[in-house]
Short mmCIF file of C-alpha atoms and ligand atoms in Angstrom, two decimals:
data_model
loop_
_atom_site.label_atom_id
_atom_site.label_comp_id
_atom_site.label_asym_id
_atom_site.label_seq_id
_atom_site.Cartn_x
_atom_site.Cartn_y
_atom_site.Cartn_z
CA MET A 23 3.73 28.93 21.53
CA THR A 24 7.34 28.42 20.36
CA GLY A 25 6.84 30.03 17.02
CA VAL A 26 4.80 30.78 13.96
CA GLU A 27 6.34 29.42 10.78
CA ARG A 28 5.40 29.65 7.12
CA THR A 29 5.64 27.25 4.20
CA GLN A 30 3.76 26.61 0.97
CA VAL A 31 2.58 23.04 1.64
CA ALA A 32 2.19 21.33 5.00
CA ILE A 33 2.53 17.58 4.50
CA ILE A 34 1.04 15.48 7.29
CA GLY A 35 2.68 12.03 7.48
CA ALA A 36 6.05 10.64 6.39
CA GLY A 37 4.89 7.43 4.75
CA PRO A 38 5.39 6.69 1.06
CA ALA A 39 2.77 9.30 0.02
CA GLY A 40 4.04 12.19 2.14
CA LEU A 41 7.72 11.57 1.48
CA LEU A 42 7.33 11.17 -2.28
CA LEU A 43 5.16 14.30 -2.43
CA ALA A 44 7.90 16.25 -0.62
CA HIS A 45 10.38 15.16 -3.33
CA LEU A 46 8.03 15.94 -6.21
CA LEU A 47 7.31 19.42 -4.83
CA ALA A 48 11.00 20.11 -4.13
CA ALA A 49 11.81 19.18 -7.73
CA ASP A 50 9.43 21.99 -8.76
CA GLY A 51 10.79 24.48 -6.23
CA ILE A 52 7.78 24.35 -3.88
CA ASP A 53 8.56 24.52 -0.13
CA ALA A 54 7.04 21.96 2.17
CA VAL A 55 7.21 21.00 5.83
CA VAL A 56 6.68 17.32 6.66
CA LEU A 57 5.14 16.51 10.06
CA GLU A 58 5.34 12.89 11.25
CA ALA A 59 3.81 11.58 14.48
CA ARG A 60 6.32 8.73 14.93
CA SER A 61 10.10 8.65 15.34
CA ARG A 62 12.44 8.16 12.39
CA ALA A 63 13.49 4.75 13.74
CA TYR A 64 9.86 3.63 13.97
CA VAL A 65 8.84 4.56 10.43
CA GLU A 66 12.06 3.07 9.04
CA GLN A 67 11.36 -0.30 10.69
CA ARG A 68 7.61 -0.58 10.02
CA VAL A 69 7.18 -3.71 7.86
CA ARG A 70 4.31 -3.43 5.41
CA ALA A 71 4.12 -3.59 1.62
CA GLY A 72 6.72 -5.16 -0.60
CA VAL A 73 5.50 -5.11 -4.20
CA CYS A 74 6.35 -2.08 -6.34
CA GLU A 75 4.42 -1.81 -9.59
CA HIS A 76 6.24 -1.01 -12.82
CA PRO A 77 4.97 2.65 -12.92
CA THR A 78 6.05 3.16 -9.28
CA VAL A 79 9.58 2.00 -10.08
CA GLU A 80 9.72 4.17 -13.22
CA LEU A 81 8.54 7.20 -11.23
CA LEU A 82 11.19 6.66 -8.55
CA ARG A 83 13.87 6.25 -11.23
CA SER A 84 12.81 9.48 -12.94
CA LEU A 85 13.40 11.31 -9.65
CA GLY A 86 16.79 9.66 -9.02
CA LEU A 87 15.34 7.83 -5.99
CA ALA A 88 15.73 4.24 -7.16
CA ASP A 89 19.49 3.55 -6.88
CA ARG A 90 19.23 1.12 -3.96
CA LEU A 91 15.93 -0.28 -5.23
CA ASP A 92 17.66 -1.10 -8.52
CA ARG A 93 20.59 -2.69 -6.68
CA GLU A 94 18.74 -4.63 -3.99
CA GLY A 95 15.13 -4.96 -5.23
CA LEU A 96 14.08 -8.29 -6.69
CA PRO A 97 12.55 -7.98 -10.19
CA HIS A 98 9.81 -10.55 -10.80
CA GLU A 99 8.62 -11.59 -14.23
CA GLY A 100 5.77 -13.78 -13.07
CA LEU A 101 3.73 -15.14 -10.18
CA SER A 102 2.01 -18.41 -9.43
CA LEU A 103 -1.63 -19.11 -8.69
CA ARG A 104 -1.57 -22.42 -6.82
CA PHE A 105 -4.75 -24.49 -6.74
CA ASP A 106 -5.77 -28.11 -7.33
CA ARG A 107 -2.30 -29.05 -5.97
CA ALA A 108 -0.59 -27.46 -8.99
CA ASP A 109 1.14 -24.20 -9.92
CA HIS A 110 -0.37 -22.11 -12.70
CA ARG A 111 2.09 -19.40 -13.67
CA ILE A 112 1.02 -15.95 -14.80
CA ASP A 113 3.89 -14.72 -16.96
CA LEU A 114 3.63 -11.00 -16.24
CA HIS A 115 6.50 -10.08 -18.51
CA ALA A 116 5.38 -12.13 -21.51
CA LEU A 117 1.82 -10.81 -21.16
CA THR A 118 2.60 -7.12 -20.57
CA GLY A 119 6.29 -6.53 -21.32
CA LYS A 120 6.61 -5.30 -17.71
CA THR A 121 7.76 -6.63 -14.35
CA ILE A 122 7.16 -5.83 -10.68
CA THR A 123 9.92 -5.29 -8.11
CA VAL A 124 9.88 -6.74 -4.61
CA TYR A 125 11.39 -4.12 -2.30
CA GLY A 126 10.26 -3.63 1.30
CA GLN A 127 8.23 -0.50 1.98
CA GLN A 128 10.45 0.26 4.97
CA GLU A 129 13.49 0.24 2.68
CA LEU A 130 11.78 2.66 0.33
CA VAL A 131 10.85 4.88 3.28
CA LYS A 132 14.51 4.82 4.42
CA ASP A 133 15.64 5.87 0.93
CA LEU A 134 13.09 8.69 0.68
CA ILE A 135 13.98 10.01 4.15
CA ALA A 136 17.72 9.86 3.48
CA ALA A 137 17.33 11.63 0.13
CA ARG A 138 15.26 14.42 1.70
CA LEU A 139 17.64 14.94 4.60
CA ALA A 140 20.58 14.97 2.16
CA THR A 141 19.10 18.05 0.46
CA GLY A 142 19.10 19.89 3.78
CA ALA A 143 15.30 19.80 4.04
CA GLY A 144 13.91 18.42 7.29
CA ILE A 145 11.20 16.19 8.61
CA GLU A 146 9.55 17.02 11.94
CA PHE A 147 9.46 13.58 13.58
CA GLU A 148 7.47 12.89 16.75
CA ALA A 149 5.09 15.77 16.08
CA ALA A 150 2.26 15.38 18.61
CA ASP A 151 -1.28 16.82 18.76
CA VAL A 152 -1.23 17.75 15.07
CA ALA A 153 -4.38 19.77 14.29
CA LEU A 154 -5.59 21.36 11.04
CA HIS A 155 -7.37 24.74 10.98
CA ASP A 156 -9.04 27.09 8.48
CA LEU A 157 -9.08 24.44 5.74
CA ALA A 158 -11.93 26.14 3.87
CA THR A 159 -9.81 29.30 3.43
CA ASP A 160 -6.79 30.01 1.20
CA SER A 161 -4.59 30.28 4.33
CA PRO A 162 -4.89 27.07 6.32
CA ARG A 163 -2.88 26.51 9.49
CA VAL A 164 -1.42 23.48 11.22
CA THR A 165 -0.52 23.36 14.91
CA TRP A 166 1.52 20.73 16.74
CA THR A 167 3.74 20.03 19.74
CA ASP A 168 7.36 19.09 19.12
CA VAL A 169 9.33 16.39 20.91
CA ASP A 170 10.52 18.88 23.54
CA GLY A 171 7.01 20.09 24.29
CA GLY A 172 7.26 23.31 22.22
CA ARG A 173 4.05 24.43 20.51
CA HIS A 174 4.18 25.40 16.82
CA GLU A 175 1.90 27.02 14.30
CA LEU A 176 2.53 26.58 10.58
CA ARG A 177 0.82 28.88 8.09
CA CYS A 178 0.61 27.56 4.56
CA ASP A 179 -1.23 27.67 1.24
CA ALA A 180 -2.29 24.00 1.19
CA VAL A 181 -2.27 20.92 3.40
CA ALA A 182 -1.54 17.43 2.06
CA GLY A 183 -3.19 14.81 4.29
CA CYS A 184 -0.82 11.84 3.83
CA ASP A 185 -1.26 10.50 7.37
CA GLY A 186 -2.71 7.08 6.67
CA PHE A 187 -6.02 5.51 7.61
CA HIS A 188 -5.83 6.48 11.30
CA GLY A 189 -4.50 10.00 10.76
CA VAL A 190 -5.99 13.35 11.67
CA SER A 191 -6.57 14.75 8.15
CA ARG A 192 -9.66 12.89 6.97
CA PRO A 193 -11.51 13.37 10.31
CA SER A 194 -10.83 17.14 9.97
CA ILE A 195 -13.28 17.26 7.04
CA PRO A 196 -16.86 18.08 8.08
CA SER A 197 -18.97 14.93 7.78
CA ASP A 198 -21.40 16.56 5.34
CA ALA A 199 -18.54 17.33 2.93
CA ILE A 200 -17.29 13.76 2.49
CA THR A 201 -18.79 10.36 1.62
CA LEU A 202 -17.18 7.26 3.12
CA HIS A 203 -17.54 3.92 1.30
CA ASN A 204 -16.60 0.93 3.45
CA HIS A 205 -16.46 -2.80 2.73
CA ASP A 206 -15.29 -5.21 5.45
CA TYR A 207 -14.14 -8.54 4.05
CA PRO A 208 -15.01 -11.58 6.19
CA PHE A 209 -11.35 -12.54 6.74
CA ALA A 210 -8.05 -11.19 8.07
CA TRP A 211 -4.41 -11.99 7.22
CA LEU A 212 -2.00 -13.44 9.73
CA GLY A 213 1.36 -12.21 8.42
CA VAL A 214 4.75 -13.66 9.30
CA LEU A 215 8.22 -12.32 8.58
CA ALA A 216 10.75 -15.17 8.78
CA LYS A 217 14.53 -15.27 8.59
CA THR A 218 14.77 -17.89 5.89
CA PRO A 219 15.40 -17.75 2.14
CA PRO A 220 12.22 -17.77 0.05
CA SER A 221 11.03 -21.26 -0.90
CA SER A 222 10.31 -20.10 -4.45
CA HIS A 223 11.79 -17.20 -6.39
CA GLU A 224 8.28 -15.95 -7.28
CA LEU A 225 5.17 -15.08 -5.27
CA ILE A 226 2.71 -17.94 -4.76
CA TYR A 227 -0.97 -17.14 -4.23
CA ALA A 228 -2.47 -20.38 -2.94
CA ARG A 229 -6.17 -21.23 -2.88
CA HIS A 230 -6.83 -24.09 -0.49
CA ALA A 231 -9.90 -25.66 1.10
CA ARG A 232 -8.58 -24.51 4.52
CA GLY A 233 -8.17 -20.93 3.30
CA PHE A 234 -5.81 -18.71 1.36
CA ALA A 235 -2.03 -18.60 1.84
CA LEU A 236 0.58 -16.33 0.26
CA HIS A 237 4.27 -17.01 -0.09
CA SER A 238 6.21 -13.79 -0.68
CA MET A 239 9.60 -12.40 0.25
CA ARG A 240 11.41 -9.20 1.23
CA SER A 241 14.98 -10.16 0.31
CA PRO A 242 17.02 -13.26 -0.60
CA GLU A 243 17.26 -13.97 3.17
CA VAL A 244 13.82 -12.95 4.43
CA THR A 245 10.47 -14.60 3.57
CA ARG A 246 7.05 -12.98 4.03
CA LEU A 247 4.13 -15.36 4.47
CA TYR A 248 0.43 -14.86 5.05
CA LEU A 249 -2.50 -17.07 6.13
CA GLN A 250 -6.19 -16.26 5.82
CA VAL A 251 -7.76 -16.28 9.29
CA PRO A 252 -11.20 -15.25 10.63
CA PRO A 253 -11.63 -11.47 11.05
CA ASP A 254 -11.77 -11.65 14.86
CA GLU A 255 -8.70 -13.95 15.17
CA THR A 256 -5.99 -13.19 17.74
CA LEU A 257 -2.39 -14.39 17.82
CA ASP A 258 -3.00 -16.32 21.07
CA GLY A 259 -3.52 -19.72 19.47
CA TRP A 260 -0.86 -19.29 16.80
CA SER A 261 2.46 -20.70 17.95
CA ASP A 262 5.24 -20.57 15.35
CA ALA A 263 4.94 -24.36 14.96
CA ARG A 264 1.22 -24.12 14.18
CA ILE A 265 1.83 -21.34 11.65
CA TRP A 266 4.46 -23.41 9.81
CA ASP A 267 2.18 -26.50 9.83
CA GLU A 268 -0.73 -24.55 8.42
CA LEU A 269 1.44 -22.89 5.76
CA ALA A 270 2.84 -26.28 4.74
CA THR A 271 -0.69 -27.69 4.40
CA ARG A 272 -2.09 -24.79 2.38
CA LEU A 273 0.98 -24.54 0.14
CA GLU A 274 1.12 -28.28 -0.57
CA VAL A 275 1.55 -29.11 -4.24
CA ASP A 276 2.24 -32.16 -6.40
CA GLY A 277 5.81 -31.68 -7.55
CA PRO A 278 8.99 -30.25 -6.12
CA PHE A 279 8.33 -27.65 -3.42
CA THR A 280 9.69 -27.52 0.11
CA LEU A 281 8.59 -24.82 2.48
CA ARG A 282 11.73 -23.45 4.11
CA GLU A 283 11.15 -22.74 7.78
CA GLY A 284 13.18 -20.33 9.89
CA PRO A 285 13.02 -18.08 12.95
CA VAL A 286 9.90 -15.88 12.99
CA LEU A 287 11.03 -12.25 13.21
CA GLU A 288 7.58 -10.70 13.42
CA LYS A 289 3.94 -11.73 13.25
CA GLY A 290 0.65 -9.84 13.23
CA ILE A 291 -2.96 -9.89 12.10
CA SER A 292 -4.40 -7.28 9.71
CA PRO A 293 -8.06 -6.87 8.84
CA MET A 294 -9.09 -6.92 5.17
CA ARG A 295 -10.96 -3.79 4.26
CA GLY A 296 -11.99 -1.79 1.24
CA PHE A 297 -12.50 1.90 1.98
CA VAL A 298 -12.81 5.02 -0.18
CA ALA A 299 -13.36 8.63 0.94
CA GLU A 300 -14.90 10.80 -1.72
CA PRO A 301 -13.96 13.51 -2.66
CA MET A 302 -10.29 13.46 -1.73
CA ARG A 303 -10.32 17.19 -1.17
CA TYR A 304 -11.89 19.74 1.16
CA GLY A 305 -10.98 23.38 0.50
CA ARG A 306 -7.18 23.56 0.70
CA LEU A 307 -6.82 20.06 2.23
CA PHE A 308 -5.93 17.30 -0.25
CA LEU A 309 -5.99 13.68 0.93
CA ALA A 310 -3.56 11.13 -0.54
CA GLY A 311 -2.82 7.45 0.04
CA ASP A 312 -4.29 5.45 2.91
CA ALA A 313 -5.79 8.64 4.36
CA ALA A 314 -8.28 8.46 1.51
CA HIS A 315 -8.52 4.78 0.62
CA ILE A 316 -7.65 1.26 1.75
CA VAL A 317 -7.52 -1.91 -0.34
CA PRO A 318 -7.11 -5.48 0.86
CA PRO A 319 -3.44 -6.43 0.31
CA THR A 320 -4.21 -9.32 -2.09
CA GLY A 321 -3.70 -7.08 -5.13
CA ALA A 322 -0.52 -5.43 -3.71
CA LYS A 323 -1.92 -2.00 -4.55
CA GLY A 324 -1.99 0.14 -1.36
CA MET A 325 1.51 1.62 -1.44
CA ASN A 326 1.39 1.99 -5.22
CA LEU A 327 -1.90 3.89 -5.06
CA ALA A 328 -0.41 6.22 -2.46
CA MET A 329 2.44 7.07 -4.85
CA ALA A 330 0.05 7.44 -7.81
CA ASP A 331 -2.05 9.96 -5.83
CA VAL A 332 0.87 12.26 -5.10
CA TYR A 333 2.08 11.95 -8.68
CA ARG A 334 -1.18 13.76 -9.53
CA LEU A 335 -1.21 16.02 -6.49
CA ALA A 336 2.22 17.58 -7.03
CA PRO A 337 1.48 19.21 -10.43
CA ALA A 338 -1.94 20.28 -9.16
CA LEU A 339 -0.32 22.11 -6.23
CA VAL A 340 2.40 23.62 -8.43
CA ALA A 341 -0.22 25.03 -10.85
CA LEU A 342 -2.36 26.29 -7.96
CA LEU A 343 0.38 27.88 -5.91
CA ARG A 344 2.67 29.16 -8.62
CA GLN A 345 0.28 30.20 -11.40
CA GLY A 346 -3.01 30.51 -9.50
CA ARG A 347 -4.52 27.92 -11.89
CA ALA A 348 -7.09 25.71 -10.15
CA GLU A 349 -8.13 23.21 -12.89
CA LEU A 350 -5.73 20.44 -11.86
CA ALA A 351 -6.53 20.90 -8.17
CA ASP A 352 -10.25 20.87 -8.96
CA GLY A 353 -9.88 17.65 -10.97
CA TYR A 354 -7.47 15.98 -8.53
CA SER A 355 -10.00 13.88 -6.66
CA GLU A 356 -11.82 12.61 -9.73
CA ARG A 357 -8.60 11.63 -11.52
CA CYS A 358 -7.29 9.77 -8.48
CA LEU A 359 -10.57 8.03 -7.78
CA ARG A 360 -10.67 6.44 -11.23
CA ARG A 361 -7.45 4.61 -10.42
CA VAL A 362 -8.55 3.97 -6.84
CA TRP A 363 -11.81 2.26 -7.86
CA ARG A 364 -9.94 0.18 -10.47
CA ALA A 365 -7.55 -0.95 -7.72
CA GLU A 366 -10.47 -1.60 -5.35
CA HIS A 367 -12.06 -3.84 -7.96
CA PHE A 368 -8.83 -5.66 -8.80
CA SER A 369 -8.15 -6.25 -5.10
CA TYR A 370 -11.73 -7.51 -4.65
CA PHE A 371 -11.33 -9.79 -7.68
CA MET A 372 -8.07 -11.29 -6.39
CA THR A 373 -9.43 -11.60 -2.84
CA THR A 374 -12.71 -13.30 -3.71
CA MET A 375 -11.02 -15.59 -6.26
CA LEU A 376 -8.53 -16.92 -3.71
CA HIS A 377 -10.08 -16.80 -0.23
CA ARG A 378 -12.49 -19.24 1.35
CA ALA A 379 -15.63 -17.30 2.29
CA PRO A 380 -17.34 -18.29 5.57
CA ASP A 381 -20.61 -18.87 3.67
CA VAL A 382 -19.02 -20.90 0.87
CA ASP A 383 -21.17 -23.69 -0.55
CA PRO A 384 -20.33 -26.28 -3.24
CA PHE A 385 -21.80 -24.02 -5.93
CA LEU A 386 -19.63 -21.01 -4.99
CA ASP A 387 -16.67 -23.35 -4.61
CA GLN A 388 -17.02 -24.49 -8.22
CA LEU A 389 -17.45 -20.90 -9.45
CA GLN A 390 -14.19 -19.98 -7.75
CA LEU A 391 -12.34 -22.91 -9.31
CA SER A 392 -13.82 -22.13 -12.70
CA GLN A 393 -12.60 -18.52 -12.42
CA LEU A 394 -9.10 -19.69 -11.47
CA ARG A 395 -8.98 -22.15 -14.38
CA TYR A 396 -10.18 -19.45 -16.78
CA VAL A 397 -7.73 -16.79 -15.60
CA THR A 398 -4.81 -19.21 -15.87
CA GLY A 399 -6.00 -20.97 -19.04
CA SER A 400 -7.02 -18.04 -21.24
CA THR A 401 -4.37 -15.63 -22.51
CA ALA A 402 -6.98 -12.85 -22.66
CA ALA A 403 -8.03 -13.37 -19.02
CA ALA A 404 -4.42 -13.79 -17.82
CA THR A 405 -3.49 -10.54 -19.58
CA GLY A 406 -6.23 -8.70 -17.70
CA LEU A 407 -4.84 -9.94 -14.38
CA ALA A 408 -1.26 -9.22 -15.42
CA GLU A 409 -1.80 -5.66 -16.61
CA ASN A 410 -3.58 -4.76 -13.38
CA TYR A 411 -0.92 -6.50 -11.28
CA VAL A 412 2.09 -4.76 -12.90
CA GLY A 413 0.21 -1.46 -12.66
CA LEU A 414 -1.81 0.50 -15.18
CA PRO A 415 -0.02 3.53 -16.67
CA LEU A 416 0.01 6.60 -14.43
CA ASP A 417 -1.08 8.98 -17.19
C1 FAD B 530 0.41 -6.11 6.33
C2 FAD B 530 0.33 -5.17 5.16
C3 FAD B 530 0.77 -5.58 3.91
C4 FAD B 530 0.70 -4.71 2.82
N1 FAD B 530 1.15 -5.14 1.60
C5 FAD B 530 1.13 -4.29 0.54
C6 FAD B 530 1.70 -4.64 -0.73
O1 FAD B 530 2.22 -5.75 -0.93
N2 FAD B 530 1.68 -3.73 -1.73
C7 FAD B 530 1.13 -2.48 -1.55
O2 FAD B 530 1.14 -1.68 -2.50
N3 FAD B 530 0.58 -2.11 -0.36
C8 FAD B 530 0.58 -2.97 0.70
N4 FAD B 530 0.10 -2.56 1.92
C9 FAD B 530 -0.49 -1.23 2.06
C10 FAD B 530 0.58 -0.15 2.23
O3 FAD B 530 1.45 -0.47 3.28
C11 FAD B 530 -0.11 1.20 2.47
O4 FAD B 530 -1.09 1.38 1.48
C12 FAD B 530 0.88 2.36 2.46
O5 FAD B 530 1.62 2.38 3.66
C13 FAD B 530 0.17 3.70 2.29
O6 FAD B 530 1.10 4.74 2.36
P1 FAD B 530 0.68 6.14 2.96
O7 FAD B 530 1.88 7.02 2.86
O8 FAD B 530 -0.59 6.59 2.37
O9 FAD B 530 0.32 5.85 4.49
P2 FAD B 530 1.23 5.32 5.68
O10 FAD B 530 2.32 4.46 5.18
O11 FAD B 530 0.29 4.75 6.68
O12 FAD B 530 1.91 6.62 6.25
C14 FAD B 530 1.19 7.57 7.01
C15 FAD B 530 2.15 8.25 7.96
O13 FAD B 530 1.43 9.25 8.70
C16 FAD B 530 1.82 9.18 10.06
N5 FAD B 530 0.73 9.76 10.87
C17 FAD B 530 -0.43 9.16 11.24
N6 FAD B 530 -1.16 10.02 11.98
C18 FAD B 530 -0.47 11.17 12.05
C19 FAD B 530 -0.72 12.42 12.68
N7 FAD B 530 -1.84 12.64 13.38
N8 FAD B 530 0.21 13.39 12.56
C20 FAD B 530 1.35 13.17 11.82
N9 FAD B 530 1.64 11.99 11.23
C21 FAD B 530 0.73 11.02 11.34
C22 FAD B 530 2.05 7.71 10.30
O14 FAD B 530 2.89 7.48 11.41
C23 FAD B 530 2.71 7.29 8.99
O15 FAD B 530 4.11 7.40 9.04
C24 FAD B 530 0.16 -3.40 3.02
C25 FAD B 530 -0.27 -2.98 4.28
C26 FAD B 530 -0.20 -3.84 5.34
C27 FAD B 530 -0.66 -3.36 6.71
#
């Protein structure tokens, strides 16, 4: 054992949840150690989400963490639902007074890491064999092996499990103390990152008889595109040429639109899953972000939910550790889960409205079209979509 260390909060995982929590706690003078299984280079290159809700952007600004996001992020005032070979614009700004900002998750992670390191606080990258102990007591412990093979033990007052869906935190909770809700959608997304300017300055969610397609972007030079594929699909049959052909077919529209092709930088297939762990707490372990819940990406909610969780967790930990007041910590899970279930439903709504289900029949097909016409034709229905999409208020 190299050494026994002490901190107030052990944060497991340096994704958006863990990193933002570290900043929120530091702003309140609470010490934290962040343990991350991967290298800095890996987490800074991992391409994932790209849509920041209005409350997420406001939160980052309030912490002085949005300078580059404000310079380089792409504010969007609307999005398009494309069906029946036509675009139907949802004017987010006119309907809600708010916008969303397209800014790659990996860029945000870079900013949050740089800001933490600039304060002199560290992040333990490449921490292996992370294990949580004594979680049901007021003095939990975390052990791990550092990059040089040294063993460490960290004693703390609370553990924040921000280590994503495949992390170690949630499985550390005894199975009789947690309920897991799971919903597997019958499709997956084949995602492509391409070095080509976006073909439209707004996101296009396309419903097509061959399946869903999404046109998105990460910057003025990089386009992000997705295709609905079967859940067991592999990349084997998907040459770049086939991907571009299929995108062109599903994004076809009457009117001026040309899909800009370019070199494919990255491609992958992600399953579509809804998952909620309840409660998001066990003793002194608090789960946040993907460690506790997963949404299908159609609603662009996963990263935003992760940030909303830690926005609630930070004051709960401050009250618990500084004043010995437990009310916020005791209510943490319930308050988060209200937002989580809203996001689960919104993601389900967007997913089922736009994807082609394997068991679709002409009746269901017409229901889907009717829903799309209603949501784009009624100001009341469009407002419901828009206010969920830009993000419901954090408080
Ligand atoms: C293809 C794709 C597209 C998406 N698009 C969107 C979108 O448009 N909008 C949106 O809001 N969300 C989107 N998401 C979801 C979003 O990326 C996640 O919800 C978000 O990353 C959650 O953040 P997190 O901090 O909870 O978890 P993560 O980002 O997963 O971070 C967890 C961290 O913990 C580390 N870790 C794991 N195990 C351990 C361990 N044992 N010890 C120490 N560290 C560990 C991991 O390496 C990781 O760095 C998308 C996801 C995917 C895959």
